[in-house]
XYZ file of C-alpha atoms in Angstrom:
377
model
C -6.552 15.465 -36.610
C -8.603 17.650 -34.291
C -9.896 17.316 -30.773
C -13.230 16.122 -32.103
C -11.497 13.270 -33.895
C -9.610 11.891 -30.921
C -10.550 8.286 -30.192
C -10.314 7.396 -26.540
C -11.071 3.904 -25.281
C -13.268 4.700 -22.288
C -13.189 2.251 -19.391
C -15.745 -0.438 -20.024
C -15.626 -0.108 -23.772
C -13.830 -2.477 -26.086
C -12.028 0.371 -27.826
C -12.266 1.489 -31.451
C -13.520 -1.194 -33.863
C -11.160 -2.727 -36.434
C -10.737 -0.770 -39.636
C -12.350 -3.515 -41.742
C -15.502 -3.375 -39.668
C -15.182 -6.888 -38.248
C -15.695 -7.206 -34.538
C -16.308 -10.759 -33.573
C -13.970 -12.710 -35.795
C -11.110 -12.938 -33.350
C -13.075 -14.934 -30.820
C -14.128 -17.373 -33.498
C -10.595 -17.722 -34.828
C -8.922 -18.344 -31.481
C -11.618 -20.443 -29.876
C -13.734 -20.150 -26.773
C -10.678 -19.514 -24.542
C -9.837 -16.306 -26.340
C -13.488 -15.279 -26.203
C -13.652 -15.797 -22.453
C -10.381 -13.873 -22.004
C -11.818 -11.007 -24.030
C -14.972 -10.894 -21.960
C -12.922 -11.026 -18.734
C -10.713 -8.187 -19.978
C -13.760 -6.132 -20.880
C -15.244 -6.795 -17.436
C -12.047 -5.858 -15.614
C -11.876 -2.586 -17.522
C -15.143 -1.440 -15.995
C -14.104 0.824 -13.069
C -17.533 0.571 -11.432
C -17.291 -3.221 -11.045
C -15.361 -3.102 -7.765
C -17.729 -0.485 -6.326
C -20.775 -2.543 -7.312
C -19.389 -5.670 -5.654
C -18.358 -3.597 -2.618
C -21.822 -2.042 -2.305
C -23.459 -5.475 -2.426
C -21.031 -6.817 0.178
C -21.544 -3.879 2.564
C -25.342 -4.119 2.201
C -25.278 -7.860 2.945
C -22.989 -7.387 5.964
C -25.334 -4.865 7.579
C -28.379 -6.953 6.665
C -26.868 -9.829 8.652
C -25.668 -7.694 11.578
C -28.780 -5.470 11.845
C -29.639 -5.452 15.557
C -32.670 -3.143 15.510
C -35.819 -4.699 17.060
C -37.801 -4.708 13.796
C -34.824 -5.234 11.467
C -35.257 -1.741 10.044
C -32.290 -2.048 7.674
C -34.470 -3.805 5.077
C -37.415 -1.415 5.495
C -38.113 1.975 3.941
C -36.778 3.582 7.137
C -33.402 1.922 6.728
C -33.214 2.675 3.012
C -34.133 6.339 3.519
C -31.515 6.716 6.247
C -28.533 5.593 4.180
C -29.866 6.953 0.880
C -30.147 10.430 2.396
C -26.516 10.314 3.513
C -25.431 8.821 0.187
C -27.219 11.626 -1.650
C -25.252 14.379 0.111
C -21.966 12.581 -0.520
C -22.916 11.531 -4.052
C -23.946 14.958 -5.361
C -20.356 16.017 -4.684
C -18.551 12.706 -5.282
C -19.734 12.386 -8.898
C -18.315 15.747 -10.132
C -15.239 15.219 -7.927
C -14.805 11.876 -9.712
C -15.024 13.576 -13.127
C -12.397 16.088 -11.990
C -10.118 13.241 -10.853
C -10.557 11.485 -14.211
C -9.440 14.789 -15.722
C -6.283 14.589 -13.611
C -7.040 17.202 -10.929
C -8.169 17.444 -7.269
C -10.401 19.898 -5.452
C -9.853 20.055 -1.687
C -12.069 23.122 -1.270
C -15.325 21.209 -1.788
C -16.130 20.598 1.890
C -15.557 24.221 2.850
C -17.465 25.374 -0.230
C -20.605 23.423 0.686
C -20.650 25.017 4.133
C -19.891 28.514 2.863
C -22.620 28.288 0.205
C -25.109 27.312 2.915
C -23.968 30.389 4.864
C -24.539 32.610 1.804
C -28.091 31.267 1.540
C -28.671 31.817 5.261
C -27.365 35.387 5.189
C -29.349 36.396 2.079
C -32.634 34.719 3.080
C -32.431 34.792 6.871
C -30.746 38.138 7.560
C -31.274 40.191 4.386
C -34.745 38.768 3.582
C -34.039 38.246 -0.110
C -36.412 36.244 -2.246
C -35.227 32.634 -1.805
C -34.984 32.043 -5.562
C -32.769 35.102 -5.998
C -30.553 33.771 -3.190
C -30.390 30.375 -4.922
C -29.320 32.059 -8.180
C -26.627 34.120 -6.428
C -25.327 31.030 -4.582
C -25.019 29.030 -7.811
C -23.341 31.978 -9.558
C -20.900 32.271 -6.657
C -20.104 28.540 -6.818
C -19.490 28.667 -10.570
C -17.277 31.756 -10.174
C -15.088 30.104 -7.530
C -14.751 27.012 -9.702
C -13.705 29.146 -12.658
C -11.136 30.992 -10.529
C -9.705 27.713 -9.200
C -9.536 26.266 -12.704
C -7.922 29.342 -14.241
C -5.317 29.593 -11.463
C -4.436 25.891 -11.815
C -4.231 25.884 -15.611
C -2.511 29.279 -15.982
C 0.012 28.982 -13.145
C 0.852 25.304 -13.418
C 0.554 24.954 -9.645
C -0.744 21.615 -8.330
C -4.512 21.704 -7.983
C -4.462 20.292 -4.469
C -2.339 23.275 -3.336
C -4.547 25.868 -5.054
C -7.798 24.366 -3.776
C -6.347 23.796 -0.313
C -5.639 27.536 -0.189
C -9.208 28.187 -1.320
C -10.462 25.896 1.431
C -8.589 27.818 4.129
C -9.823 31.156 2.783
C -13.451 30.038 3.029
C -12.847 28.313 6.344
C -11.649 31.634 7.774
C -14.553 33.529 6.229
C -17.014 30.948 7.584
C -15.817 31.619 11.120
C -14.351 35.120 11.337
C -16.584 36.662 8.689
C -19.770 35.143 10.077
C -18.910 36.177 13.633
C -18.470 39.740 12.401
C -21.723 40.052 10.419
C -23.868 37.810 12.605
C -23.409 39.571 15.943
C -20.892 37.106 17.391
C -22.734 33.891 16.548
C -21.634 31.189 14.103
C -25.215 29.917 13.751
C -27.351 31.701 11.159
C -31.070 31.048 11.035
C -34.233 32.687 9.761
C -35.267 35.993 11.330
C -38.714 37.502 10.932
C -41.783 35.792 9.466
C -41.915 36.940 5.839
C -39.591 35.014 3.508
C -40.695 35.336 -0.128
C -40.125 32.281 -2.303
C -38.933 30.151 0.599
C -41.745 27.581 0.494
C -41.481 26.871 -3.243
C -37.677 26.750 -3.080
C -37.894 24.377 -0.128
C -40.247 22.113 -2.093
C -37.687 21.824 -4.893
C -34.441 21.566 -2.915
C -35.277 20.716 0.683
C -38.629 18.945 0.528
C -39.711 15.318 0.515
C -41.715 12.931 -1.658
C -43.328 9.456 -1.667
C -44.936 9.729 1.748
C -46.476 6.492 3.001
C -47.669 4.822 6.178
C -44.339 3.037 6.422
C -42.433 6.292 5.989
C -44.649 9.279 6.918
C -41.842 11.811 6.421
C -41.109 10.487 2.928
C -37.818 10.574 1.069
C -35.746 13.751 0.830
C -35.632 15.452 -2.573
C -31.839 15.415 -2.202
C -32.047 11.781 -3.347
C -33.654 12.905 -6.631
C -30.908 15.512 -7.096
C -28.311 12.782 -6.499
C -29.903 10.585 -9.166
C -30.164 13.537 -11.560
C -26.512 14.548 -11.115
C -25.402 10.938 -11.638
C -27.478 10.446 -14.799
C -26.227 13.747 -16.237
C -22.601 12.859 -15.473
C -22.919 9.359 -16.950
C -24.349 10.831 -20.139
C -21.741 13.608 -20.275
C -18.829 11.238 -19.737
C -20.024 8.406 -21.936
C -21.965 10.036 -24.755
C -20.403 13.412 -25.517
C -17.233 14.811 -27.036
C -16.540 16.560 -23.745
C -16.414 13.139 -22.043
C -13.707 12.091 -24.517
C -11.769 15.239 -23.663
C -11.976 14.494 -19.913
C -10.380 11.062 -20.354
C -7.808 12.490 -22.771
C -6.586 15.350 -20.542
C -6.451 13.049 -17.521
C -4.575 10.324 -19.371
C -1.940 12.494 -21.069
C -2.534 16.238 -21.222
C 0.382 16.914 -23.582
C -0.762 14.285 -26.064
C -4.316 15.576 -25.836
C -3.150 19.134 -26.503
C -1.212 18.007 -29.596
C -4.337 16.547 -31.182
C -6.351 19.698 -30.534
C -8.142 18.969 -27.256
C -8.798 22.244 -25.357
C -7.044 21.123 -22.180
C -7.432 24.368 -20.222
C -11.092 24.822 -21.091
C -11.864 21.208 -20.198
C -10.209 21.467 -16.786
C -11.780 24.841 -15.974
C -15.233 23.454 -16.805
C -14.572 20.462 -14.535
C -13.693 22.814 -11.660
C -16.843 24.854 -12.384
C -18.903 21.654 -12.230
C -17.404 20.682 -8.884
C -18.002 24.088 -7.287
C -21.516 24.309 -8.726
C -22.290 20.951 -7.116
C -20.982 22.381 -3.823
C -23.424 25.274 -4.241
C -26.234 22.760 -4.796
C -25.355 20.914 -1.589
C -25.200 24.229 0.295
C -28.634 25.261 -1.018
C -30.152 21.883 -0.100
C -28.572 21.930 3.361
C -29.958 25.359 4.235
C -33.428 24.742 2.800
C -33.739 21.451 4.700
C -32.873 22.902 8.094
C -33.478 26.688 7.720
C -30.096 27.236 9.340
C -26.365 27.202 8.585
C -23.360 26.906 10.883
C -19.707 27.806 10.367
C -18.473 24.247 10.933
C -20.699 22.835 8.204
C -18.930 20.701 5.567
C -15.540 20.737 7.288
C -13.629 17.549 6.457
C -16.240 16.295 4.009
C -13.893 16.781 1.037
C -12.190 13.552 2.081
C -15.485 11.631 1.946
C -16.027 12.876 -1.615
C -12.563 11.771 -2.694
C -12.955 8.413 -0.926
C -16.247 7.813 -2.736
C -14.662 8.619 -6.108
C -11.654 6.380 -5.440
C -13.837 3.526 -4.167
C -15.828 3.987 -7.360
C -12.774 3.268 -9.498
C -11.369 6.741 -10.231
C -7.587 6.476 -10.308
C -5.588 9.120 -8.433
C -3.370 9.416 -11.521
C -6.301 10.465 -13.745
C -7.563 9.128 -17.070
C -9.624 6.288 -15.600
C -12.884 6.088 -13.690
C -16.640 6.398 -14.025
C -19.496 8.539 -12.760
C -21.659 5.564 -11.791
C -18.701 4.164 -9.837
C -18.385 7.388 -7.826
C -22.129 7.258 -7.128
C -21.798 3.667 -5.900
C -18.858 4.764 -3.744
C -21.114 7.374 -2.121
C -23.725 4.663 -1.480
C -21.079 2.535 0.236
C -20.157 5.426 2.550
C -23.817 6.166 3.266
C -24.486 2.500 4.084
C -21.337 2.252 6.199
C -22.144 5.299 8.351
C -25.761 4.251 8.925
C -25.116 0.510 9.055
C -22.774 0.918 12.015
C -25.647 2.528 13.941
C -28.217 -0.100 12.892
C -25.807 -2.863 13.898
C -25.257 -1.333 17.314
C -21.528 -0.963 16.790
C -19.412 1.804 18.298
C -19.535 4.671 15.783
C -16.062 5.719 16.939
C -14.768 3.096 14.482
C -16.354 4.798 11.442
C -13.069 6.256 10.231
C -11.244 2.947 10.652
C -13.922 1.236 8.586
C -13.748 3.889 5.855
C -9.941 3.786 5.849
C -9.971 0.027 5.316
C -12.503 0.380 2.480
C -10.366 3.080 0.847
C -7.192 0.973 1.069
C -8.914 -2.090 -0.387
C -10.506 -0.023 -3.162
C -7.212 1.529 -4.237
C -5.460 -1.851 -4.202
C -8.203 -3.663 -6.137
C -8.665 -0.844 -8.664
C -4.931 -0.611 -9.337
C -4.480 -4.365 -9.741
C -7.510 -4.817 -12.005
C -6.548 -1.794 -14.110
C -2.993 -3.118 -14.614
C -4.268 -6.599 -15.480
C -6.761 -5.187 -17.945
C -4.081 -3.086 -19.624
C -1.715 -6.076 -19.892
C -4.478 -8.238 -21.342
C -5.305 -5.522 -23.878
C -1.751 -5.600 -25.220
């Protein structure tokens, strides 16, 4: 048996079909009760179910409590507000979710997004590079850091949260001390001069807007399209490719996966590269939206990404989760942060609200996963 032969029952699937090719006979043989139990088991095994129900509940809560004069929550203005926030969290939460399914963590993501924005600002704003060349260098830098993190984790055997926490502190120091040194004592880097080749076209792709209308003159940010694109790509990768099988296998039992020929190290390194590349994307979008970068950017956001992935059904133990669930988790966070404002509540309670959501998500995901596994036996 080789790695390409490994059969992994992905969450949401019914598992490999019987050897004789029959698939529906059991329900007929054991009656409607067995059929309903099978459908319930299949439903419970979908990690995105809890996130979908949670997203609907949060949306309904803020629809009811919306205290804006024109009830903006249900208008394009309200949708754009939370979708924009969800996009920034989701672009990172989806690859972070894939990494968690593969059994690893990356705590450097928040610092990486800010540092990548600083790289863009230094190259375009201070050094007057062509914006597209700066974008290419930023993505190359993100991929390189991901590869380094992945190689250190897989070669040394050190826990990934320790390795990436060290990476986070390195970039946190560079974002402050390094920027102060090269930016004449200021932690805010903006555009200098008037000639910035490639900036307009790069801004149209990464930091522009679309679908302008009378109801929303500023339109929707292109970051939302990037969020959708990253989610679709991750869903396809996880559900339709051999690499997706490998991700579930290495997260479920790395030793067993290695014995059947799954390239465990390569799979994990590629997952780290994907996470850091997504951080580069967020950094590029952030700079091109605002034409500026600050040292404090992205600090603490790594926890939002992990919360979104966990709310979306990704187990902290690895081997279980979904990309669409992580995307829904990001939508919940985006709605929660904006909904508090639209409802006129004290935003000081944001963290309490998110903490309660995280606790409920972990409890519900763990209970449903255990019940589904018992029912499968």
